């Protein structure tokens, strides 16, 4: 199952928040996918995705940039906990 624009619970300064952040796609309640369409993927995009993974307890994230000639060149895998 894929959920779009999913609000995720998380912690901030030790306080539990019902909706701490929103992810573009949540796949099978395991993988967070962030969708972009930019000329250059800034390093901050990967850091933001990693913080989403840490706060949600998920292990795998995909940063997908649709502004590439070949889509496979626009997919970056981000792993939490390695």
Tab-separated table of N, CA and C in Angstrom:
chain	number	residue	atom	x	y	z
A	1	UNK	N	0.847	-1.171	0.000
A	1	UNK	CA	0.000	0.000	0.000
A	1	UNK	C	0.901	1.246	0.000
A	2	UNK	N	0.508	2.230	-0.755
A	2	UNK	CA	1.244	3.493	-0.845
A	2	UNK	C	0.353	4.609	-0.313
A	3	UNK	N	0.897	5.377	0.619
A	3	UNK	CA	0.169	6.524	1.163
A	3	UNK	C	0.877	7.796	0.718
A	4	UNK	N	0.096	8.768	0.227
A	4	UNK	CA	0.654	10.031	-0.249
A	4	UNK	C	0.470	11.117	0.800
A	5	UNK	N	1.446	12.028	0.855
A	5	UNK	CA	1.406	13.163	1.782
A	5	UNK	C	1.025	12.713	3.192
A	6	UNK	N	1.757	11.742	3.682
A	6	UNK	CA	1.482	11.118	4.971
A	6	UNK	C	2.119	11.925	6.095
A	7	UNK	N	1.316	12.322	7.062
A	7	UNK	CA	1.833	12.977	8.262
A	7	UNK	C	2.394	11.925	9.197
A	8	UNK	N	3.599	12.151	9.701
A	8	UNK	CA	4.282	11.169	10.536
A	8	UNK	C	4.482	11.717	11.945
A	9	UNK	N	4.277	10.852	12.922
A	9	UNK	CA	4.548	11.213	14.308
A	9	UNK	C	6.051	11.157	14.544
A	10	UNK	N	6.507	11.885	15.544
A	10	UNK	CA	7.929	11.879	15.852
A	10	UNK	C	8.203	12.581	17.165
A	11	UNK	N	9.474	12.658	17.509
A	11	UNK	CA	9.894	13.326	18.738
A	11	UNK	C	10.689	14.570	18.392
A	12	UNK	N	10.497	15.607	19.194
A	12	UNK	CA	11.292	16.824	19.081
A	12	UNK	C	11.634	17.269	20.492
A	13	UNK	N	12.913	17.305	20.808
A	13	UNK	CA	13.397	17.675	22.143
A	13	UNK	C	12.734	16.821	23.234
A	14	UNK	N	12.542	15.536	22.937
A	14	UNK	CA	11.973	14.613	23.902
A	14	UNK	C	10.462	14.647	24.006
A	15	UNK	N	9.806	15.469	23.200
A	15	UNK	CA	8.347	15.589	23.241
A	15	UNK	C	7.750	14.851	22.037
A	16	UNK	N	6.780	13.964	22.303
A	16	UNK	CA	6.092	13.247	21.230
A	16	UNK	C	5.124	14.191	20.504
A	17	UNK	N	5.224	14.214	19.175
A	17	UNK	CA	4.335	15.037	18.357
A	17	UNK	C	3.486	14.124	17.480
A	18	UNK	N	2.197	14.428	17.369
A	18	UNK	CA	1.309	13.622	16.520
A	18	UNK	C	1.718	13.724	15.062
A	19	UNK	N	1.972	14.939	14.600
A	19	UNK	CA	2.427	15.150	13.223
A	19	UNK	C	3.671	16.021	13.284
A	20	UNK	N	4.831	15.377	13.227
A	20	UNK	CA	6.099	16.098	13.314
A	20	UNK	C	6.560	16.567	11.940
A	21	UNK	N	6.222	15.786	10.899
A	21	UNK	CA	6.635	16.104	9.531
A	21	UNK	C	5.759	15.316	8.580
A	22	UNK	N	5.807	15.687	7.305
A	22	UNK	CA	5.034	14.979	6.282
A	22	UNK	C	5.959	14.442	5.210
A	23	UNK	N	5.701	13.220	4.773
A	23	UNK	CA	6.517	12.606	3.721
A	23	UNK	C	5.690	12.555	2.434
A	24	UNK	N	6.391	12.581	1.304
A	24	UNK	CA	5.696	12.538	0.015
A	24	UNK	C	5.001	11.201	-0.189
A	25	UNK	N	5.737	10.100	-0.011
A	25	UNK	CA	5.173	8.756	-0.167
A	25	UNK	C	5.675	7.853	0.942
A	26	UNK	N	4.792	7.027	1.472
A	26	UNK	CA	5.157	5.989	2.419
A	26	UNK	C	4.704	4.667	1.812
A	27	UNK	N	5.673	3.794	1.514
A	27	UNK	CA	5.402	2.541	0.812
A	27	UNK	C	5.438	1.383	1.800
A	28	UNK	N	4.320	0.649	1.880
A	28	UNK	CA	4.207	-0.539	2.737
A	28	UNK	C	4.613	-0.265	4.185
A	29	UNK	N	4.459	0.967	4.633
A	29	UNK	CA	4.810	1.392	5.988
A	29	UNK	C	6.270	1.084	6.322
A	30	UNK	N	7.131	0.987	5.279
A	30	UNK	CA	8.540	0.658	5.483
A	30	UNK	C	9.497	1.626	4.806
A	31	UNK	N	9.141	2.135	3.641
A	31	UNK	CA	10.044	2.952	2.830
A	31	UNK	C	9.458	4.352	2.664
A	32	UNK	N	10.270	5.363	2.965
A	32	UNK	CA	9.876	6.752	2.751
A	32	UNK	C	10.473	7.204	1.423
A	33	UNK	N	9.645	7.733	0.551
A	33	UNK	CA	10.118	8.254	-0.735
A	33	UNK	C	9.846	9.754	-0.781
A	34	UNK	N	10.890	10.504	-1.065
A	34	UNK	CA	10.771	11.950	-1.243
A	34	UNK	C	10.941	12.251	-2.719
A	35	UNK	N	10.018	13.008	-3.274
A	35	UNK	CA	9.975	13.286	-4.704
A	35	UNK	C	10.446	14.712	-4.953
A	36	UNK	N	11.371	14.851	-5.903
A	36	UNK	CA	11.877	16.169	-6.298
A	36	UNK	C	11.903	16.259	-7.815
A	37	UNK	N	11.960	17.478	-8.312
A	37	UNK	CA	12.189	17.739	-9.730
A	37	UNK	C	13.041	18.998	-9.803
A	38	UNK	N	14.344	18.807	-9.586
A	38	UNK	CA	15.276	19.927	-9.505
A	38	UNK	C	16.471	19.671	-10.418
A	39	UNK	N	17.143	20.741	-10.795
A	39	UNK	CA	18.319	20.638	-11.652
A	39	UNK	C	19.437	19.861	-10.957
A	40	UNK	N	19.729	20.248	-9.726
A	40	UNK	CA	20.774	19.593	-8.937
A	40	UNK	C	20.201	19.201	-7.582
A	41	UNK	N	20.460	17.981	-7.166
A	41	UNK	CA	20.011	17.523	-5.854
A	41	UNK	C	20.992	18.062	-4.811
A	42	UNK	N	20.499	18.937	-3.972
A	42	UNK	CA	21.339	19.525	-2.923
A	42	UNK	C	21.547	18.505	-1.805
A	43	UNK	N	22.707	18.524	-1.160
A	43	UNK	CA	22.966	17.583	-0.066
A	43	UNK	C	21.947	17.684	1.072
A	44	UNK	N	21.343	18.855	1.240
A	44	UNK	CA	20.361	19.027	2.313
A	44	UNK	C	19.148	18.128	2.111
A	45	UNK	N	18.795	17.807	0.877
A	45	UNK	CA	17.653	16.924	0.613
A	45	UNK	C	17.884	15.544	1.221
A	46	UNK	N	19.098	15.018	1.098
A	46	UNK	CA	19.417	13.709	1.676
A	46	UNK	C	19.437	13.787	3.201
A	47	UNK	N	19.924	14.901	3.737
A	47	UNK	CA	19.952	15.058	5.191
A	47	UNK	C	18.539	15.153	5.765
A	48	UNK	N	17.660	15.835	5.050
A	48	UNK	CA	16.269	15.932	5.490
A	48	UNK	C	15.624	14.555	5.474
A	49	UNK	N	15.847	13.795	4.402
A	49	UNK	CA	15.293	12.445	4.310
A	49	UNK	C	15.841	11.566	5.437
A	50	UNK	N	17.121	11.686	5.737
A	50	UNK	CA	17.701	10.907	6.825
A	50	UNK	C	17.069	11.283	8.168
A	51	UNK	N	16.792	12.555	8.384
A	51	UNK	CA	16.137	12.959	9.635
A	51	UNK	C	14.710	12.415	9.693
A	52	UNK	N	14.012	12.348	8.553
A	52	UNK	CA	12.685	11.725	8.519
A	52	UNK	C	12.781	10.262	8.923
A	53	UNK	N	13.796	9.561	8.402
A	53	UNK	CA	13.976	8.149	8.727
A	53	UNK	C	14.266	7.968	10.214
A	54	UNK	N	15.140	8.774	10.751
A	54	UNK	CA	15.487	8.665	12.177
A	54	UNK	C	14.283	8.933	13.070
A	55	UNK	N	13.542	9.988	12.768
A	55	UNK	CA	12.404	10.357	13.612
A	55	UNK	C	11.244	9.375	13.517
A	56	UNK	N	11.115	8.687	12.391
A	56	UNK	CA	10.004	7.752	12.217
A	56	UNK	C	10.377	6.322	12.581
A	57	UNK	N	11.676	6.047	12.722
A	57	UNK	CA	12.103	4.688	13.012
A	57	UNK	C	12.168	3.797	11.779
A	58	UNK	N	12.045	4.375	10.611
A	58	UNK	CA	12.144	3.606	9.357
A	58	UNK	C	13.610	3.446	8.993
A	59	UNK	N	13.927	2.435	8.181
A	59	UNK	CA	15.319	2.161	7.838
A	59	UNK	C	15.707	2.617	6.442
A	60	UNK	N	14.760	2.642	5.500
A	60	UNK	CA	15.101	2.891	4.105
A	60	UNK	C	14.315	4.061	3.537
A	61	UNK	N	15.025	4.912	2.793
A	61	UNK	CA	14.391	6.023	2.109
A	61	UNK	C	14.919	6.153	0.690
A	62	UNK	N	14.082	6.657	-0.197
A	62	UNK	CA	14.474	6.914	-1.581
A	62	UNK	C	14.236	8.379	-1.897
A	63	UNK	N	15.264	9.014	-2.447
A	63	UNK	CA	15.145	10.378	-2.933
A	63	UNK	C	15.090	10.280	-4.449
A	64	UNK	N	13.947	10.649	-5.019
A	64	UNK	CA	13.727	10.474	-6.452
A	64	UNK	C	13.632	11.840	-7.114
A	65	UNK	N	14.542	12.107	-8.049
A	65	UNK	CA	14.559	13.357	-8.798
A	65	UNK	C	14.081	13.069	-10.231
A	66	UNK	N	12.948	13.633	-10.599
A	66	UNK	CA	12.382	13.388	-11.922
A	66	UNK	C	12.983	14.293	-13.000
A	67	UNK	N	13.897	15.175	-12.633
A	67	UNK	CA	14.520	16.067	-13.607
A	67	UNK	C	15.817	15.447	-14.134
A	68	UNK	N	15.740	14.220	-14.581
A	68	UNK	CA	16.872	13.496	-15.151
A	68	UNK	C	16.432	12.876	-16.475
A	69	UNK	N	17.361	12.748	-17.399
A	69	UNK	CA	17.042	12.114	-18.683
A	69	UNK	C	16.698	10.642	-18.452
A	70	UNK	N	17.535	9.949	-17.674
A	70	UNK	CA	17.258	8.573	-17.278
A	70	UNK	C	16.838	8.582	-15.809
A	71	UNK	N	15.662	8.064	-15.524
A	71	UNK	CA	15.143	8.099	-14.162
A	71	UNK	C	16.076	7.390	-13.179
A	72	UNK	N	16.731	6.311	-13.615
A	72	UNK	CA	17.618	5.584	-12.702
A	72	UNK	C	18.765	6.456	-12.198
A	73	UNK	N	19.133	7.477	-12.940
A	73	UNK	CA	20.177	8.407	-12.498
A	73	UNK	C	19.672	9.372	-11.429
A	74	UNK	N	18.365	9.466	-11.281
A	74	UNK	CA	17.787	10.394	-10.316
A	74	UNK	C	17.342	9.745	-9.021
A	75	UNK	N	17.671	8.469	-8.812
A	75	UNK	CA	17.254	7.761	-7.602
A	75	UNK	C	18.446	7.602	-6.666
A	76	UNK	N	18.279	8.102	-5.445
A	76	UNK	CA	19.307	7.956	-4.408
A	76	UNK	C	18.705	7.184	-3.238
A	77	UNK	N	19.460	6.225	-2.745
A	77	UNK	CA	19.029	5.406	-1.620
A	77	UNK	C	19.663	5.955	-0.349
A	78	UNK	N	18.844	6.150	0.682
A	78	UNK	CA	19.325	6.649	1.970
A	78	UNK	C	18.926	5.625	3.027
A	79	UNK	N	19.905	5.200	3.833
A	79	UNK	CA	19.659	4.161	4.833
A	79	UNK	C	19.925	4.723	6.222
A	80	UNK	N	19.033	4.433	7.140
A	80	UNK	CA	19.164	4.846	8.525
A	80	UNK	C	19.808	3.704	9.313
A	81	UNK	N	20.832	4.011	10.067
A	81	UNK	CA	21.398	3.021	10.970
A	81	UNK	C	22.606	2.279	10.448
A	82	UNK	N	23.229	2.759	9.380
A	82	UNK	CA	24.458	2.103	8.909
A	82	UNK	C	25.666	2.935	9.235
